Structure formats: structure tokens, C-alpha cells
PDB file of C-alpha atoms in Angstrom:
ATOM      1  CA  GLN A  17      23.946  39.847  71.128  1.00 85.00           C
ATOM      2  CA  VAL A  18      22.609  43.369  71.007  1.00 88.00           C
ATOM      3  CA  HIS A  19      22.558  45.471  74.137  1.00 92.00           C
ATOM      4  CA  LEU A  20      21.772  49.079  74.983  1.00 95.00           C
ATOM      5  CA  GLU A  21      24.234  51.552  76.418  1.00 95.00           C
ATOM      6  CA  GLU A  22      22.896  54.660  78.117  1.00 95.00           C
ATOM      7  CA  SER A  23      24.665  57.862  79.074  1.00 94.00           C
ATOM      8  CA  GLY A  24      23.911  61.407  80.154  1.00 96.00           C
ATOM      9  CA  GLY A  25      22.382  61.112  83.587  1.00 94.00           C
ATOM     10  CA  GLY A  26      23.529  63.186  86.526  1.00 97.00           C
ATOM     11  CA  LEU A  27      22.698  65.756  89.163  1.00 98.00           C
ATOM     12  CA  VAL A  28      21.241  69.095  88.132  1.00 98.00           C
ATOM     13  CA  GLN A  29      19.270  71.904  89.696  1.00 98.00           C
ATOM     14  CA  ALA A  30      15.642  72.609  88.947  1.00 98.00           C
ATOM     15  CA  GLY A  31      15.235  74.489  85.678  1.00 98.00           C
ATOM     16  CA  GLU A  32      18.369  73.055  84.119  1.00 98.00           C
ATOM     17  CA  SER A  33      18.681  70.607  81.225  1.00 98.00           C
ATOM     18  CA  LEU A  34      20.110  67.171  80.549  1.00 98.00           C
ATOM     19  CA  ARG A  35      20.391  65.053  77.434  1.00 98.00           C
ATOM     20  CA  LEU A  36      20.225  61.289  77.653  1.00 98.00           C
ATOM     21  CA  SER A  37      21.594  59.043  74.931  1.00 98.00           C
ATOM     22  CA  CYS A  38      21.092  55.357  74.294  1.00 97.00           C
ATOM     23  CA  ALA A  39      22.853  53.366  71.602  1.00 95.00           C
ATOM     24  CA  ALA A  40      22.311  49.802  70.458  1.00 93.00           C
ATOM     25  CA  THR A  41      25.693  48.116  70.447  1.00 87.00           C
ATOM     26  CA  GLY A  42      27.156  44.660  70.075  1.00 82.00           C
ATOM     27  CA  SER A  43      26.056  42.437  67.203  1.00 81.00           C
ATOM     28  CA  ILE A  44      24.468  45.218  65.177  1.00 74.00           C
ATOM     29  CA  ARG A  45      24.316  42.982  62.119  1.00 80.00           C
ATOM     30  CA  ASP A  46      21.698  40.987  64.025  1.00 81.00           C
ATOM     31  CA  ILE A  47      19.318  43.949  63.851  1.00 86.00           C
ATOM     32  CA  LYS A  48      16.938  43.897  60.925  1.00 86.00           C
ATOM     33  CA  ASP A  49      14.932  46.941  62.071  1.00 89.00           C
ATOM     34  CA  ILE A  50      14.540  49.095  65.183  1.00 90.00           C
ATOM     35  CA  ILE A  51      10.787  49.397  65.386  1.00 89.00           C
ATOM     36  CA  THR A  52      10.347  51.493  68.508  1.00 93.00           C
ATOM     37  CA  MET A  53      12.609  53.471  70.762  1.00 96.00           C
ATOM     38  CA  GLY A  54      11.643  54.922  74.083  1.00 97.00           C
ATOM     39  CA  TRP A  55      12.501  56.070  77.554  1.00 98.00           C
ATOM     40  CA  TYR A  56      10.920  54.967  80.808  1.00 98.00           C
ATOM     41  CA  ARG A  57      11.608  56.098  84.335  1.00 98.00           C
ATOM     42  CA  GLN A  58      11.233  54.664  87.787  1.00 98.00           C
ATOM     43  CA  ALA A  59      11.264  56.769  90.928  1.00 96.00           C
ATOM     44  CA  PRO A  60      11.956  55.155  94.337  1.00 91.00           C
ATOM     45  CA  GLY A  61       8.966  53.138  95.482  1.00 94.00           C
ATOM     46  CA  LYS A  62       7.082  53.649  92.245  1.00 96.00           C
ATOM     47  CA  GLN A  63       6.446  51.634  89.111  1.00 97.00           C
ATOM     48  CA  ARG A  64       8.312  52.102  85.860  1.00 97.00           C
ATOM     49  CA  ASP A  65       6.394  54.453  83.575  1.00 97.00           C
ATOM     50  CA  LEU A  66       6.714  55.547  79.982  1.00 98.00           C
ATOM     51  CA  VAL A  67       8.289  58.966  79.515  1.00 98.00           C
ATOM     52  CA  ALA A  68       8.486  59.183  75.732  1.00 98.00           C
ATOM     53  CA  ALA A  69       8.544  56.944  72.696  1.00 97.00           C
ATOM     54  CA  ILE A  70       9.253  57.293  68.998  1.00 96.00           C
ATOM     55  CA  THR A  71       8.443  54.893  66.178  1.00 92.00           C
ATOM     56  CA  SER A  72      10.338  54.162  62.989  1.00 87.00           C
ATOM     57  CA  GLY A  73       7.957  56.590  61.276  1.00 88.00           C
ATOM     58  CA  ASP A  74       8.928  59.314  63.788  1.00 91.00           C
ATOM     59  CA  PHE A  75       5.566  59.248  65.513  1.00 95.00           C
ATOM     60  CA  THR A  76       6.132  60.423  69.099  1.00 97.00           C
ATOM     61  CA  ASN A  77       4.270  59.919  72.332  1.00 97.00           C
ATOM     62  CA  TYR A  78       4.912  61.682  75.649  1.00 98.00           C
ATOM     63  CA  ALA A  79       3.733  61.346  79.200  1.00 98.00           C
ATOM     64  CA  SER A  80       1.552  64.306  80.066  1.00 98.00           C
ATOM     65  CA  SER A  81       3.928  65.332  82.852  1.00 97.00           C
ATOM     66  CA  VAL A  82       6.802  65.957  80.429  1.00 98.00           C
ATOM     67  CA  LYS A  83       5.012  67.357  77.370  1.00 98.00           C
ATOM     68  CA  GLY A  84       6.543  70.641  76.308  1.00 97.00           C
ATOM     69  CA  ARG A  85       9.694  70.024  78.367  1.00 98.00           C
ATOM     70  CA  PHE A  86      11.151  66.778  76.985  1.00 98.00           C
ATOM     71  CA  THR A  87      11.940  65.918  73.368  1.00 98.00           C
ATOM     72  CA  ILE A  88      12.687  62.446  72.053  1.00 98.00           C
ATOM     73  CA  SER A  89      14.592  61.948  68.825  1.00 97.00           C
ATOM     74  CA  ARG A  90      16.390  59.147  67.037  1.00 95.00           C
ATOM     75  CA  ASP A  91      19.378  58.736  64.737  1.00 94.00           C
ATOM     76  CA  ASN A  92      18.794  55.604  62.719  1.00 90.00           C
ATOM     77  CA  ALA A  93      22.289  55.637  61.235  1.00 90.00           C
ATOM     78  CA  LYS A  94      23.749  55.441  64.745  1.00 92.00           C
ATOM     79  CA  ASN A  95      21.050  53.168  66.212  1.00 93.00           C
ATOM     80  CA  THR A  96      20.676  55.803  68.899  1.00 95.00           C
ATOM     81  CA  VAL A  97      17.791  57.466  70.696  1.00 97.00           C
ATOM     82  CA  TYR A  98      18.039  60.717  72.629  1.00 98.00           C
ATOM     83  CA  LEU A  99      15.973  62.387  75.302  1.00 98.00           C
ATOM     84  CA  GLN A 100      16.439  66.123  75.661  1.00 98.00           C
ATOM     85  CA  MET A 101      15.120  67.172  79.037  1.00 98.00           C
ATOM     86  CA  ASP A 102      14.598  70.886  79.632  1.00 98.00           C
ATOM     87  CA  ASN A 103      13.223  72.795  82.597  1.00 98.00           C
ATOM     88  CA  LEU A 104      13.793  69.828  84.858  1.00 98.00           C
ATOM     89  CA  LYS A 105      11.801  69.565  88.058  1.00 98.00           C
ATOM     90  CA  PRO A 106      12.529  67.688  91.298  1.00 97.00           C
ATOM     91  CA  GLU A 107       9.687  65.288  90.450  1.00 96.00           C
ATOM     92  CA  ASP A 108      11.658  64.215  87.370  1.00 98.00           C
ATOM     93  CA  THR A 109      14.161  62.528  89.679  1.00 98.00           C
ATOM     94  CA  ALA A 110      14.286  58.845  88.768  1.00 98.00           C
ATOM     95  CA  VAL A 111      16.286  56.122  87.104  1.00 98.00           C
ATOM     96  CA  TYR A 112      15.724  56.464  83.365  1.00 98.00           C
ATOM     97  CA  TYR A 113      15.697  53.318  81.247  1.00 98.00           C
ATOM     98  CA  CYS A 114      16.141  53.084  77.517  1.00 98.00           C
ATOM     99  CA  ASN A 115      13.880  50.677  75.640  1.00 97.00           C
ATOM    100  CA  MET A 116      14.040  49.425  72.069  1.00 96.00           C
ATOM    101  CA  GLY A 117      11.867  47.056  70.112  1.00 94.00           C
ATOM    102  CA  ILE A 118      13.876  45.397  67.360  1.00 92.00           C
ATOM    103  CA  SER A 119      13.450  42.692  64.765  1.00 91.00           C
ATOM    104  CA  THR A 120      16.132  40.271  63.668  1.00 89.00           C
ATOM    105  CA  PRO A 121      16.341  37.867  60.733  1.00 89.00           C
ATOM    106  CA  THR A 122      14.796  35.186  62.932  1.00 89.00           C
ATOM    107  CA  ILE A 123      12.801  37.117  65.562  1.00 89.00           C
ATOM    108  CA  ARG A 124       9.824  39.232  64.650  1.00 92.00           C
ATOM    109  CA  TYR A 125       9.985  41.435  67.775  1.00 92.00           C
ATOM    110  CA  LEU A 126      12.485  41.548  70.619  1.00 92.00           C
ATOM    111  CA  GLU A 127      12.344  44.034  73.469  1.00 94.00           C
ATOM    112  CA  LEU A 128      15.606  45.341  74.907  1.00 95.00           C
ATOM    113  CA  TRP A 129      16.278  47.395  78.034  1.00 97.00           C
ATOM    114  CA  GLY A 130      19.223  49.487  79.082  1.00 96.00           C
ATOM    115  CA  GLN A 131      20.791  49.275  82.518  1.00 96.00           C
ATOM    116  CA  GLY A 132      19.342  52.600  83.628  1.00 96.00           C
ATOM    117  CA  THR A 133      20.858  55.992  84.293  1.00 97.00           C
ATOM    118  CA  LEU A 134      20.100  58.098  87.358  1.00 97.00           C
ATOM    119  CA  VAL A 135      18.761  61.618  86.971  1.00 98.00           C
ATOM    120  CA  THR A 136      18.589  63.695  90.135  1.00 98.00           C
ATOM    121  CA  VAL A 137      17.036  67.149  90.154  1.00 98.00           C
ATOM    122  CA  SER A 138      17.567  69.282  93.228  1.00 97.00           C
ATOM    123  CA  SER A 139      15.251  72.107  94.206  1.00 94.00           C
TER     124      SER A 139
END
């Protein structure tokens, strides 16, 4: 089975930066293609929302609240997606979840989620 491993969360002060990483691990040979990679976040009492996404063609999409501050990138050789978060604000505090859409030899599209990593921004 393929699963996602996240890292990079933590506690920072407003204005500081963090870099999140998420790698697909496990039965990598089961992956035919990683179609989409993205990051979502969920603050306490709120729904999970898209933060940023990147396609296999490097097309990117950002939530309006993070445009100009966050940058998503991917390393296909490492099956890894990154989220560089600059100028963090207290309202960025949330659990961040990695998301990947993959295909396998037998499955056209399979959506995977990471376990989540907590980002806390103090004012």
C-alpha cells in the first residue's frame, strides 16, 4: 500500500516561515502516476479547505488567503510535495493535510491523505 508521510509542522511566531513536506512511501511500485498533489488545512471548528494544489503539468492553484505568501512545489523523482509558507499569520493556524491523487496499474484514480501536521502561529 501507498501512504503519505508529512513533516515540517510546528510553532512559530507571526511573520516567520515554515516548510511542509509530504512524501508518498510504501509500495511505490504500485504508483503509475501522481496526478495531483495538494495541501489542505482544517482549523478548529471549521471545515477542511484547499490551501494549494499542483498538477503533473505544474499548474498551481492557491487559496486567495495564501496567495503571495505560500508556494507549492513538487519533486517527482522523490514523490514529494512541499509547501513553503512565508509571512505566517495567526489565522494560518490549523492542521495541514497532504493530499495526492494517484493512478495504479489497476486503478484509474485513487485519493490519498496524510495524517496531518499541526501548524501554530502565535501573534
